[in-house]
PDB file of C-alpha atoms in Angstrom:
ATOM      1  CA  MET A  18      -9.100   6.454  70.992  1.00  0.00           C
ATOM      2  CA  ASP A  19      -9.644   4.510  73.895  1.00  0.00           C
ATOM      3  CA  ALA A  20      -6.362   4.132  75.748  1.00  0.00           C
ATOM      4  CA  ILE A  21      -6.358   0.783  78.081  1.00  0.00           C
ATOM      5  CA  SER A  22      -3.965  -0.275  80.603  1.00  0.00           C
ATOM      6  CA  PHE A  23      -2.828  -3.488  80.070  1.00  0.00           C
ATOM      7  CA  MET A  24      -2.354  -6.095  83.141  1.00  0.00           C
ATOM      8  CA  PRO A  25       1.584  -7.168  83.269  1.00  0.00           C
ATOM      9  CA  LEU A  26       2.456 -10.257  81.186  1.00  0.00           C
ATOM     10  CA  GLN A  27       3.717 -13.057  82.586  1.00  0.00           C
ATOM     11  CA  ASN A  28       6.753 -12.582  80.627  1.00  0.00           C
ATOM     12  CA  PRO A  29       7.819  -9.675  79.587  1.00  0.00           C
ATOM     13  CA  GLN A  30      10.977 -10.337  77.737  1.00  0.00           C
ATOM     14  CA  ARG A  31       8.852 -12.547  75.248  1.00  0.00           C
ATOM     15  CA  ASN A  32       6.403 -10.366  74.696  1.00  0.00           C
ATOM     16  CA  SER A  33       7.080  -6.519  75.953  1.00  0.00           C
ATOM     17  CA  PRO A  34       5.465  -3.540  74.017  1.00  0.00           C
ATOM     18  CA  SER A  35       8.580  -2.562  72.345  1.00  0.00           C
ATOM     19  CA  MET A  36       9.192  -5.875  71.162  1.00  0.00           C
ATOM     20  CA  LYS A  37       7.925  -6.040  67.230  1.00  0.00           C
ATOM     21  CA  PRO A  38       5.142  -9.028  66.842  1.00  0.00           C
ATOM     22  CA  ARG A  39       5.989 -11.993  65.436  1.00  0.00           C
ATOM     23  CA  LEU A  40       2.325 -12.867  64.788  1.00  0.00           C
ATOM     24  CA  SER A  41      -0.582 -11.189  64.077  1.00  0.00           C
ATOM     25  CA  ILE A  42      -3.964 -12.782  64.714  1.00  0.00           C
ATOM     26  CA  VAL A  43      -7.366 -11.185  63.039  1.00  0.00           C
ATOM     27  CA  LEU A  44     -10.347 -12.213  64.149  1.00  0.00           C
ATOM     28  CA  PRO A  45     -13.248 -10.088  62.125  1.00  0.00           C
ATOM     29  CA  ILE A  46     -16.391 -10.288  64.382  1.00  0.00           C
ATOM     30  CA  PHE A  47     -20.146  -9.354  63.832  1.00  0.00           C
ATOM     31  CA  ASN A  48     -22.940 -10.450  67.262  1.00  0.00           C
ATOM     32  CA  GLU A  49     -19.986 -12.838  68.560  1.00  0.00           C
ATOM     33  CA  SER A  50     -20.317 -11.754  72.197  1.00  0.00           C
ATOM     34  CA  LYS A  51     -21.006 -15.256  73.342  1.00  0.00           C
ATOM     35  CA  ASN A  52     -18.104 -16.910  71.136  1.00  0.00           C
ATOM     36  CA  LEU A  53     -15.413 -14.308  71.239  1.00  0.00           C
ATOM     37  CA  GLU A  54     -14.137 -15.579  75.001  1.00  0.00           C
ATOM     38  CA  PRO A  55     -13.850 -19.024  74.399  1.00  0.00           C
ATOM     39  CA  THR A  56     -12.293 -17.711  71.284  1.00  0.00           C
ATOM     40  CA  LEU A  57      -9.545 -15.539  72.802  1.00  0.00           C
ATOM     41  CA  ARG A  58      -8.974 -18.413  75.659  1.00  0.00           C
ATOM     42  CA  GLU A  59      -7.984 -21.291  73.176  1.00  0.00           C
ATOM     43  CA  VAL A  60      -6.299 -18.936  70.664  1.00  0.00           C
ATOM     44  CA  THR A  61      -3.956 -16.996  73.586  1.00  0.00           C
ATOM     45  CA  SER A  62      -3.385 -20.689  74.790  1.00  0.00           C
ATOM     46  CA  VAL A  63      -1.506 -21.758  71.100  1.00  0.00           C
ATOM     47  CA  LEU A  64       0.423 -18.607  70.926  1.00  0.00           C
ATOM     48  CA  GLU A  65       1.675 -19.050  74.432  1.00  0.00           C
ATOM     49  CA  GLY A  66       2.916 -22.194  73.484  1.00  0.00           C
ATOM     50  CA  LEU A  67       4.423 -20.939  70.096  1.00  0.00           C
ATOM     51  CA  GLN A  68       7.354 -18.630  72.184  1.00  0.00           C
ATOM     52  CA  ASN A  69       6.883 -15.952  69.845  1.00  0.00           C
ATOM     53  CA  PRO A  70       5.935 -12.222  70.179  1.00  0.00           C
ATOM     54  CA  TYR A  71       2.373 -11.892  69.397  1.00  0.00           C
ATOM     55  CA  GLU A  72      -0.807  -9.536  68.491  1.00  0.00           C
ATOM     56  CA  ILE A  73      -4.552 -10.240  68.415  1.00  0.00           C
ATOM     57  CA  ILE A  74      -6.295  -7.435  66.474  1.00  0.00           C
ATOM     58  CA  VAL A  75     -10.427  -7.727  67.143  1.00  0.00           C
ATOM     59  CA  VAL A  76     -12.500  -6.233  64.550  1.00  0.00           C
ATOM     60  CA  ASP A  77     -15.737  -5.084  65.375  1.00  0.00           C
ATOM     61  CA  ASP A  78     -17.648  -4.929  61.947  1.00  0.00           C
ATOM     62  CA  GLY A  79     -21.135  -2.765  64.020  1.00  0.00           C
ATOM     63  CA  SER A  80     -22.190  -5.372  66.412  1.00  0.00           C
ATOM     64  CA  SER A  81     -25.381  -4.742  67.855  1.00  0.00           C
ATOM     65  CA  ASP A  82     -24.979  -7.691  70.942  1.00  0.00           C
ATOM     66  CA  GLY A  83     -22.776  -5.787  73.496  1.00  0.00           C
ATOM     67  CA  SER A  84     -19.402  -7.342  71.594  1.00  0.00           C
ATOM     68  CA  TRP A  85     -17.785  -4.289  72.155  1.00  0.00           C
ATOM     69  CA  GLY A  86     -18.200  -3.936  75.631  1.00  0.00           C
ATOM     70  CA  LYS A  87     -17.178  -7.807  76.197  1.00  0.00           C
ATOM     71  CA  ILE A  88     -14.116  -7.021  74.185  1.00  0.00           C
ATOM     72  CA  GLU A  89     -13.318  -3.697  76.201  1.00  0.00           C
ATOM     73  CA  LYS A  90     -13.682  -6.038  79.157  1.00  0.00           C
ATOM     74  CA  LEU A  91     -11.238  -8.677  77.987  1.00  0.00           C
ATOM     75  CA  THR A  92      -9.061  -6.286  77.084  1.00  0.00           C
ATOM     76  CA  GLN A  93      -8.027  -5.906  80.347  1.00  0.00           C
ATOM     77  CA  THR A  94      -7.576 -10.434  81.080  1.00  0.00           C
ATOM     78  CA  TYR A  95      -5.473 -11.071  77.909  1.00  0.00           C
ATOM     79  CA  GLN A  96      -2.785  -9.582  77.089  1.00  0.00           C
ATOM     80  CA  GLY A  97      -1.483  -8.152  73.177  1.00  0.00           C
ATOM     81  CA  ILE A  98      -5.134  -7.050  72.076  1.00  0.00           C
ATOM     82  CA  LYS A  99      -5.723  -4.407  69.607  1.00  0.00           C
ATOM     83  CA  ALA A 100      -9.323  -3.659  68.826  1.00  0.00           C
ATOM     84  CA  ILE A 101     -10.985  -1.721  65.910  1.00  0.00           C
ATOM     85  CA  ARG A 102     -14.774  -0.930  66.009  1.00  0.00           C
ATOM     86  CA  PHE A 103     -16.326   0.109  62.663  1.00  0.00           C
ATOM     87  CA  THR A 104     -19.399   3.041  63.081  1.00  0.00           C
ATOM     88  CA  ARG A 105     -22.400  -0.165  61.137  1.00  0.00           C
ATOM     89  CA  ASN A 106     -21.529  -3.070  59.473  1.00  0.00           C
ATOM     90  CA  PHE A 107     -19.386  -2.965  56.559  1.00  0.00           C
ATOM     91  CA  GLY A 108     -18.917  -6.829  56.044  1.00  0.00           C
ATOM     92  CA  LYS A 109     -16.465  -9.272  57.052  1.00  0.00           C
ATOM     93  CA  GLU A 110     -14.695  -8.010  53.675  1.00  0.00           C
ATOM     94  CA  ALA A 111     -13.960  -4.608  55.575  1.00  0.00           C
ATOM     95  CA  ALA A 112     -13.151  -6.115  58.544  1.00  0.00           C
ATOM     96  CA  ILE A 113     -10.116  -8.195  57.158  1.00  0.00           C
ATOM     97  CA  LEU A 114      -8.864  -4.924  55.528  1.00  0.00           C
ATOM     98  CA  ALA A 115      -9.271  -2.985  58.441  1.00  0.00           C
ATOM     99  CA  GLY A 116      -6.849  -5.687  60.844  1.00  0.00           C
ATOM    100  CA  LEU A 117      -4.279  -6.421  58.288  1.00  0.00           C
ATOM    101  CA  GLN A 118      -3.520  -2.591  57.977  1.00  0.00           C
ATOM    102  CA  SER A 119      -3.687  -2.697  61.317  1.00  0.00           C
ATOM    103  CA  SER A 120      -1.189  -5.505  62.162  1.00  0.00           C
ATOM    104  CA  SER A 121       2.499  -5.338  62.211  1.00  0.00           C
ATOM    105  CA  GLY A 122       3.677  -8.710  62.377  1.00  0.00           C
ATOM    106  CA  ASP A 123       6.128 -11.058  60.128  1.00  0.00           C
ATOM    107  CA  ALA A 124       2.792 -13.140  59.024  1.00  0.00           C
ATOM    108  CA  ALA A 125      -0.824 -12.303  59.646  1.00  0.00           C
ATOM    109  CA  ILE A 126      -3.694 -15.195  60.409  1.00  0.00           C
ATOM    110  CA  ILE A 127      -6.614 -14.334  59.576  1.00  0.00           C
ATOM    111  CA  MET A 128      -9.546 -16.556  61.112  1.00  0.00           C
ATOM    112  CA  ASP A 129     -13.331 -16.281  62.495  1.00  0.00           C
ATOM    113  CA  ALA A 130     -14.107 -16.360  65.922  1.00  0.00           C
ATOM    114  CA  ASP A 131     -16.901 -18.844  66.382  1.00  0.00           C
ATOM    115  CA  LEU A 132     -14.248 -21.731  67.164  1.00  0.00           C
ATOM    116  CA  GLN A 133     -15.006 -23.161  63.288  1.00  0.00           C
ATOM    117  CA  HIS A 134     -11.863 -22.298  62.470  1.00  0.00           C
ATOM    118  CA  PRO A 135      -9.820 -24.664  64.987  1.00  0.00           C
ATOM    119  CA  PRO A 136      -7.112 -22.815  67.295  1.00  0.00           C
ATOM    120  CA  ALA A 137      -5.322 -25.423  67.331  1.00  0.00           C
ATOM    121  CA  LEU A 138      -4.263 -25.332  63.568  1.00  0.00           C
ATOM    122  CA  ILE A 139      -2.131 -22.518  64.015  1.00  0.00           C
ATOM    123  CA  SER A 140       0.608 -24.165  65.247  1.00  0.00           C
ATOM    124  CA  GLU A 141       0.540 -25.991  62.891  1.00  0.00           C
ATOM    125  CA  MET A 142       0.566 -23.159  59.283  1.00  0.00           C
ATOM    126  CA  VAL A 143       3.680 -21.448  61.611  1.00  0.00           C
ATOM    127  CA  LYS A 144       5.711 -24.474  61.304  1.00  0.00           C
ATOM    128  CA  ILE A 145       4.740 -24.741  57.564  1.00  0.00           C
ATOM    129  CA  TRP A 146       5.498 -21.595  56.825  1.00  0.00           C
ATOM    130  CA  GLU A 147       9.112 -21.269  58.588  1.00  0.00           C
ATOM    131  CA  ASP A 148       9.866 -24.546  57.434  1.00  0.00           C
ATOM    132  CA  GLU A 149       9.180 -24.523  53.997  1.00  0.00           C
ATOM    133  CA  GLY A 150       9.272 -20.660  52.915  1.00  0.00           C
ATOM    134  CA  VAL A 151       5.835 -20.709  51.536  1.00  0.00           C
ATOM    135  CA  ASP A 152       3.997 -16.644  51.749  1.00  0.00           C
ATOM    136  CA  VAL A 153       0.482 -18.518  52.229  1.00  0.00           C
ATOM    137  CA  VAL A 154      -0.792 -21.495  53.954  1.00  0.00           C
ATOM    138  CA  HIS A 155      -4.276 -22.060  53.051  1.00  0.00           C
ATOM    139  CA  ALA A 156      -6.486 -23.814  55.916  1.00  0.00           C
ATOM    140  CA  VAL A 157      -9.111 -26.167  53.051  1.00  0.00           C
ATOM    141  CA  LYS A 158     -11.977 -28.143  54.953  1.00  0.00           C
ATOM    142  CA  SER A 159     -11.900 -31.139  54.467  1.00  0.00           C
ATOM    143  CA  GLU A 160     -15.521 -31.774  54.605  1.00  0.00           C
ATOM    144  CA  ARG A 161     -18.837 -29.644  54.765  1.00  0.00           C
ATOM    145  CA  GLU A 162     -20.860 -32.331  56.654  1.00  0.00           C
ATOM    146  CA  ASN A 163     -22.195 -29.491  58.932  1.00  0.00           C
ATOM    147  CA  GLU A 164     -23.170 -27.422  56.285  1.00  0.00           C
ATOM    148  CA  PRO A 165     -26.887 -27.487  55.375  1.00  0.00           C
ATOM    149  CA  LEU A 166     -27.223 -29.527  51.700  1.00  0.00           C
ATOM    150  CA  MET A 167     -28.487 -26.451  49.805  1.00  0.00           C
ATOM    151  CA  ARG A 168     -26.162 -24.379  50.820  1.00  0.00           C
ATOM    152  CA  ARG A 169     -23.282 -27.277  50.221  1.00  0.00           C
ATOM    153  CA  PHE A 170     -24.834 -27.415  46.657  1.00  0.00           C
ATOM    154  CA  PHE A 171     -24.561 -23.318  45.946  1.00  0.00           C
ATOM    155  CA  THR A 172     -21.137 -23.553  47.329  1.00  0.00           C
ATOM    156  CA  LYS A 173     -20.143 -26.163  45.227  1.00  0.00           C
ATOM    157  CA  CYS A 174     -21.649 -24.421  41.853  1.00  0.00           C
ATOM    158  CA  PHE A 175     -19.477 -20.985  43.429  1.00  0.00           C
ATOM    159  CA  TYR A 176     -16.040 -23.048  43.146  1.00  0.00           C
ATOM    160  CA  LYS A 177     -17.065 -24.103  39.738  1.00  0.00           C
ATOM    161  CA  ALA A 178     -18.378 -21.229  38.123  1.00  0.00           C
ATOM    162  CA  MET A 179     -15.073 -19.227  39.711  1.00  0.00           C
ATOM    163  CA  LYS A 180     -12.597 -21.711  37.702  1.00  0.00           C
ATOM    164  CA  ARG A 181     -14.095 -21.742  35.048  1.00  0.00           C
ATOM    165  CA  PHE A 182     -14.968 -17.929  34.239  1.00  0.00           C
ATOM    166  CA  SER A 183     -11.684 -16.933  36.315  1.00  0.00           C
ATOM    167  CA  GLY A 184      -9.299 -20.129  36.187  1.00  0.00           C
ATOM    168  CA  LEU A 185      -8.835 -19.518  40.269  1.00  0.00           C
ATOM    169  CA  GLU A 186      -8.973 -22.780  42.027  1.00  0.00           C
ATOM    170  CA  LEU A 187     -10.990 -22.041  44.833  1.00  0.00           C
ATOM    171  CA  GLU A 188     -12.322 -25.263  45.816  1.00  0.00           C
ATOM    172  CA  GLY A 189     -12.501 -26.007  49.956  1.00  0.00           C
ATOM    173  CA  THR A 190     -11.043 -22.523  50.465  1.00  0.00           C
ATOM    174  CA  THR A 191     -11.981 -20.256  53.553  1.00  0.00           C
ATOM    175  CA  ASP A 192     -10.599 -16.941  54.809  1.00  0.00           C
ATOM    176  CA  PHE A 193      -8.839 -19.275  57.752  1.00  0.00           C
ATOM    177  CA  LYS A 194      -4.959 -18.153  55.882  1.00  0.00           C
ATOM    178  CA  LEU A 195      -1.601 -17.473  57.251  1.00  0.00           C
ATOM    179  CA  LEU A 196       0.076 -14.481  54.583  1.00  0.00           C
ATOM    180  CA  ASP A 197       3.756 -13.652  54.964  1.00  0.00           C
ATOM    181  CA  ARG A 198       3.911  -9.982  55.476  1.00  0.00           C
ATOM    182  CA  THR A 199       4.993  -9.254  51.862  1.00  0.00           C
ATOM    183  CA  VAL A 200       1.681 -10.727  50.801  1.00  0.00           C
ATOM    184  CA  VAL A 201       0.252  -8.504  53.592  1.00  0.00           C
ATOM    185  CA  ASP A 202       1.410  -5.530  52.390  1.00  0.00           C
ATOM    186  CA  GLN A 203       0.604  -6.010  49.071  1.00  0.00           C
ATOM    187  CA  TYR A 204      -3.172  -6.713  49.752  1.00  0.00           C
ATOM    188  CA  VAL A 205      -3.438  -3.861  51.681  1.00  0.00           C
ATOM    189  CA  ARG A 206      -1.655  -1.622  49.048  1.00  0.00           C
ATOM    190  CA  LEU A 207      -4.914  -3.055  46.086  1.00  0.00           C
ATOM    191  CA  PRO A 208      -6.787   0.475  45.569  1.00  0.00           C
ATOM    192  CA  GLU A 209      -9.962  -1.502  44.461  1.00  0.00           C
ATOM    193  CA  ARG A 210     -12.279  -1.190  47.118  1.00  0.00           C
ATOM    194  CA  ILE A 211     -15.213  -4.308  45.978  1.00  0.00           C
ATOM    195  CA  ARG A 212     -12.436  -7.438  47.242  1.00  0.00           C
ATOM    196  CA  PHE A 213     -13.159 -11.010  47.569  1.00  0.00           C
ATOM    197  CA  PHE A 214     -10.698 -11.976  50.061  1.00  0.00           C
ATOM    198  CA  ARG A 215      -9.732 -15.625  49.311  1.00  0.00           C
ATOM    199  CA  GLY A 216     -10.082 -15.014  45.670  1.00  0.00           C
ATOM    200  CA  ILE A 217      -7.076 -11.743  45.153  1.00  0.00           C
ATOM    201  CA  ILE A 218      -5.043 -13.963  47.533  1.00  0.00           C
ATOM    202  CA  THR A 219      -4.949 -16.370  45.189  1.00  0.00           C
ATOM    203  CA  TRP A 220      -4.990 -14.125  42.393  1.00  0.00           C
ATOM    204  CA  LEU A 221      -1.809 -12.547  43.639  1.00  0.00           C
ATOM    205  CA  GLY A 222      -0.045 -16.252  43.197  1.00  0.00           C
ATOM    206  CA  HIS A 223       2.676 -16.213  45.671  1.00  0.00           C
ATOM    207  CA  ARG A 224       4.094 -19.492  46.636  1.00  0.00           C
ATOM    208  CA  HIS A 225       1.993 -21.647  49.187  1.00  0.00           C
ATOM    209  CA  ALA A 226       0.865 -24.639  51.123  1.00  0.00           C
ATOM    210  CA  HIS A 227      -2.303 -25.966  51.909  1.00  0.00           C
ATOM    211  CA  VAL A 228      -3.492 -28.147  55.404  1.00  0.00           C
ATOM    212  CA  SER A 229      -6.402 -29.405  55.942  1.00  0.00           C
ATOM    213  CA  PHE A 230      -9.285 -29.602  58.490  1.00  0.00           C
ATOM    214  CA  LYS A 231     -12.419 -30.461  59.683  1.00  0.00           C
ATOM    215  CA  PRO A 232     -14.862 -27.657  61.054  1.00  0.00           C
ATOM    216  CA  GLY A 233     -15.684 -26.976  64.495  1.00  0.00           C
ATOM    217  CA  ILE A 234     -18.980 -26.788  65.663  1.00  0.00           C
ATOM    218  CA  ARG A 235     -20.281 -23.434  66.370  1.00  0.00           C
ATOM    219  CA  ARG A 236     -20.742 -23.049  70.335  1.00  0.00           C
ATOM    220  CA  ASN A 237     -23.234 -19.791  70.438  1.00  0.00           C
ATOM    221  CA  GLY A 238     -25.761 -18.741  67.533  1.00  0.00           C
ATOM    222  CA  LYS A 239     -25.859 -19.455  64.377  1.00  0.00           C
ATOM    223  CA  SER A 240     -24.386 -18.120  61.169  1.00  0.00           C
ATOM    224  CA  ARG A 241     -25.501 -14.887  59.654  1.00  0.00           C
ATOM    225  CA  TRP A 242     -24.804 -16.169  56.083  1.00  0.00           C
ATOM    226  CA  SER A 243     -27.946 -16.457  54.344  1.00  0.00           C
ATOM    227  CA  ILE A 244     -28.407 -17.561  51.363  1.00  0.00           C
ATOM    228  CA  LEU A 245     -29.033 -14.551  49.825  1.00  0.00           C
ATOM    229  CA  SER A 246     -26.588 -13.332  51.522  1.00  0.00           C
ATOM    230  CA  LEU A 247     -23.977 -15.761  49.823  1.00  0.00           C
ATOM    231  CA  PHE A 248     -25.515 -15.578  46.247  1.00  0.00           C
ATOM    232  CA  ARG A 249     -24.817 -11.646  46.130  1.00  0.00           C
ATOM    233  CA  LEU A 250     -21.376 -12.148  47.777  1.00  0.00           C
ATOM    234  CA  GLY A 251     -20.589 -15.328  45.180  1.00  0.00           C
ATOM    235  CA  PHE A 252     -21.899 -12.856  42.212  1.00  0.00           C
ATOM    236  CA  ARG A 253     -19.826 -10.091  43.518  1.00  0.00           C
ATOM    237  CA  ALA A 254     -16.535 -12.271  43.851  1.00  0.00           C
ATOM    238  CA  LEU A 255     -17.735 -13.786  39.633  1.00  0.00           C
ATOM    239  CA  PHE A 256     -18.261 -10.440  38.037  1.00  0.00           C
ATOM    240  CA  ALA A 257     -14.742  -8.920  40.202  1.00  0.00           C
ATOM    241  CA  PHE A 258     -12.711 -11.636  38.671  1.00  0.00           C
ATOM    242  CA  SER A 259     -14.144 -12.219  35.495  1.00  0.00           C
ATOM    243  CA  ALA A 260     -15.542 -10.355  32.334  1.00  0.00           C
ATOM    244  CA  LEU A 261     -16.796 -13.510  30.675  1.00  0.00           C
ATOM    245  CA  PRO A 262     -20.665 -12.249  32.436  1.00  0.00           C
ATOM    246  CA  LEU A 263     -20.263  -9.719  29.300  1.00  0.00           C
ATOM    247  CA  GLN A 264     -19.312 -12.367  26.563  1.00  0.00           C
ATOM    248  CA  ILE A 265     -22.535 -14.071  27.826  1.00  0.00           C
ATOM    249  CA  ILE A 266     -24.261 -10.992  26.066  1.00  0.00           C
ATOM    250  CA  THR A 267     -23.011 -11.738  22.625  1.00  0.00           C
ATOM    251  CA  LEU A 268     -23.444 -15.393  23.224  1.00  0.00           C
ATOM    252  CA  LEU A 269     -27.602 -14.952  24.076  1.00  0.00           C
ATOM    253  CA  GLY A 270     -27.360 -11.929  20.786  1.00  0.00           C
ATOM    254  CA  ILE A 271     -25.803 -14.732  18.360  1.00  0.00           C
ATOM    255  CA  ILE A 272     -28.665 -17.481  19.550  1.00  0.00           C
ATOM    256  CA  THR A 273     -31.294 -14.840  19.400  1.00  0.00           C
ATOM    257  CA  PHE A 274     -30.364 -14.004  15.863  1.00  0.00           C
ATOM    258  CA  LEU A 275     -29.745 -17.776  15.109  1.00  0.00           C
ATOM    259  CA  ALA A 276     -33.783 -18.066  15.857  1.00  0.00           C
ATOM    260  CA  SER A 277     -34.838 -15.526  14.111  1.00  0.00           C
ATOM    261  CA  ILE A 278     -33.321 -17.158  10.986  1.00  0.00           C
ATOM    262  CA  PHE A 279     -34.743 -20.240  11.527  1.00  0.00           C
ATOM    263  CA  LEU A 280     -37.790 -18.844  12.581  1.00  0.00           C
ATOM    264  CA  GLY A 281     -38.096 -16.884   9.502  1.00  0.00           C
ATOM    265  CA  ILE A 282     -36.877 -19.762   6.999  1.00  0.00           C
ATOM    266  CA  GLU A 283     -40.277 -21.794   8.733  1.00  0.00           C
ATOM    267  CA  THR A 284     -42.493 -18.693   8.266  1.00  0.00           C
ATOM    268  CA  VAL A 285     -41.504 -18.658   4.260  1.00  0.00           C
ATOM    269  CA  ILE A 286     -41.596 -22.137   3.726  1.00  0.00           C
ATOM    270  CA  LYS A 287     -44.950 -22.181   5.229  1.00  0.00           C
ATOM    271  CA  LYS A 288     -46.604 -19.508   3.302  1.00  0.00           C
ATOM    272  CA  PHE A 289     -45.346 -20.994  -0.249  1.00  0.00           C
ATOM    273  CA  THR A 290     -46.467 -24.145   0.771  1.00  0.00           C
ATOM    274  CA  GLY A 291     -49.633 -22.926   1.707  1.00  0.00           C
ATOM    275  CA  GLY A 292     -49.446 -23.777   5.352  1.00  0.00           C
ATOM    276  CA  ALA A 293     -49.347 -20.304   7.088  1.00  0.00           C
ATOM    277  CA  ALA A 294     -50.517 -19.876  10.280  1.00  0.00           C
ATOM    278  CA  GLU A 295     -51.679 -16.643  11.789  1.00  0.00           C
ATOM    279  CA  GLY A 296     -48.618 -16.134  13.338  1.00  0.00           C
ATOM    280  CA  PHE A 297     -49.768 -14.568  16.641  1.00  0.00           C
ATOM    281  CA  PRO A 298     -48.102 -17.156  19.015  1.00  0.00           C
ATOM    282  CA  THR A 299     -45.190 -17.326  17.250  1.00  0.00           C
ATOM    283  CA  VAL A 300     -44.841 -13.041  17.432  1.00  0.00           C
ATOM    284  CA  ILE A 301     -45.882 -13.762  21.429  1.00  0.00           C
ATOM    285  CA  ILE A 302     -42.955 -16.645  21.693  1.00  0.00           C
ATOM    286  CA  LEU A 303     -40.657 -13.943  19.598  1.00  0.00           C
ATOM    287  CA  LEU A 304     -40.903 -11.449  22.137  1.00  0.00           C
ATOM    288  CA  LEU A 305     -40.769 -13.418  25.268  1.00  0.00           C
ATOM    289  CA  PHE A 306     -37.804 -14.889  24.315  1.00  0.00           C
ATOM    290  CA  ILE A 307     -36.188 -11.433  23.015  1.00  0.00           C
ATOM    291  CA  GLY A 308     -37.583  -9.456  26.181  1.00  0.00           C
ATOM    292  CA  SER A 309     -36.026 -12.103  28.296  1.00  0.00           C
ATOM    293  CA  THR A 310     -32.905 -12.044  26.776  1.00  0.00           C
ATOM    294  CA  LEU A 311     -32.179  -8.190  26.563  1.00  0.00           C
ATOM    295  CA  MET A 312     -33.809  -8.064  30.318  1.00  0.00           C
ATOM    296  CA  ILE A 313     -30.568 -10.536  31.175  1.00  0.00           C
ATOM    297  CA  SER A 314     -27.988  -8.297  28.781  1.00  0.00           C
ATOM    298  CA  LEU A 315     -29.450  -5.430  30.831  1.00  0.00           C
ATOM    299  CA  GLY A 316     -29.015  -6.900  34.102  1.00  0.00           C
ATOM    300  CA  LEU A 317     -25.374  -7.969  33.717  1.00  0.00           C
ATOM    301  CA  ILE A 318     -24.289  -5.011  32.040  1.00  0.00           C
ATOM    302  CA  GLY A 319     -26.079  -3.011  35.607  1.00  0.00           C
ATOM    303  CA  GLN A 320     -23.927  -5.282  38.156  1.00  0.00           C
ATOM    304  CA  TYR A 321     -20.847  -4.477  36.398  1.00  0.00           C
ATOM    305  CA  ILE A 322     -21.882  -0.423  36.030  1.00  0.00           C
ATOM    306  CA  ALA A 323     -22.824  -0.715  39.567  1.00  0.00           C
ATOM    307  CA  MET A 324     -19.206  -2.510  40.636  1.00  0.00           C
ATOM    308  CA  ILE A 325     -18.034   0.713  38.818  1.00  0.00           C
ATOM    309  CA  TYR A 326     -19.952   3.196  40.527  1.00  0.00           C
ATOM    310  CA  ASP A 327     -19.072   2.224  43.748  1.00  0.00           C
ATOM    311  CA  GLU A 328     -14.863   1.998  42.697  1.00  0.00           C
ATOM    312  CA  VAL A 329     -15.494   5.463  41.203  1.00  0.00           C
ATOM    313  CA  LYS A 330     -17.066   7.569  44.406  1.00  0.00           C
ATOM    314  CA  GLN A 331     -13.734   6.277  46.156  1.00  0.00           C
ATOM    315  CA  ARG A 332     -15.579   5.921  49.588  1.00  0.00           C
ATOM    316  CA  PRO A 333     -13.944   4.585  52.188  1.00  0.00           C
ATOM    317  CA  PRO A 334     -14.201   0.640  52.309  1.00  0.00           C
ATOM    318  CA  PHE A 335     -15.087   1.447  56.112  1.00  0.00           C
ATOM    319  CA  VAL A 336     -14.993   4.285  58.893  1.00  0.00           C
ATOM    320  CA  ILE A 337     -13.377   3.387  62.569  1.00  0.00           C
ATOM    321  CA  GLU A 338     -15.143   4.586  65.534  1.00  0.00           C
ATOM    322  CA  LYS A 339     -13.110   3.466  68.070  1.00  0.00           C
ATOM    323  CA  THR A 340      -9.903   1.464  68.752  1.00  0.00           C
ATOM    324  CA  ILE A 341      -7.956   0.256  71.800  1.00  0.00           C
ATOM    325  CA  GLU A 342      -4.244   0.218  71.293  1.00  0.00           C
TER     326      GLU A 342
END
């Protein structure tokens, strides 16, 4: 573990090392070296205005752009920073989990480090948490104009599928959330390794409130989420929260059975009316239909088996290389 000496605080009574943090800010990052300092500057400015002890936990998810070196330098300038570096890229869900496990505040706020989650919203989220006594404050996107049209379309389809398959209403939700310590403790104690953060927080069912925000413009770089990676995340989330895809296999079997009865009756009628054809095209169509149905069914079953396989291996969700306290 690397030890870093922090600079003296301007107000040691409010944020002294012996004082328990009131707020923990978790920043999962991957190749955000150019966005990290502007984010820390704005987040720290907001936290200083709240007059509460705080900590900022930066989780480097195996960045390859020098983000860790940037973090080491920034800990000499900004106070109350903890940092965690993974040995490789384990994914955002693992980074969120590591940050929450390391947090000690009465509440934790998870946000991106690219300023698309506006730091100015922190004050409003904390006020709602303190005044209304809720356990979760969801930051919900009020619009998605800055996202590509295709991405918006697939995102909408995903939310509708999640609601139909699992009953969870996730429309517009993001990973930008405030969690009470009770919720944080429950989340980190969950034994599952395949996680979908925003889905699990909603599934826990705690008292919650929503606050809308307009996503900021990414100042540097571009999103690392490709259409393929979003598809993969979406399917894993659906399979993690519902067994309905397995029931679809039964439906496909029923459709195949009814189709075979229909074609069988048609063949018999043609046979007795003297209009029976050789049947080769019909056989080809049946084989293609049944074969595709079987392949889809095997794919659905295989996805569940693969997820079970990942769970029973019981490997840790991440491996930490370095930390800065």
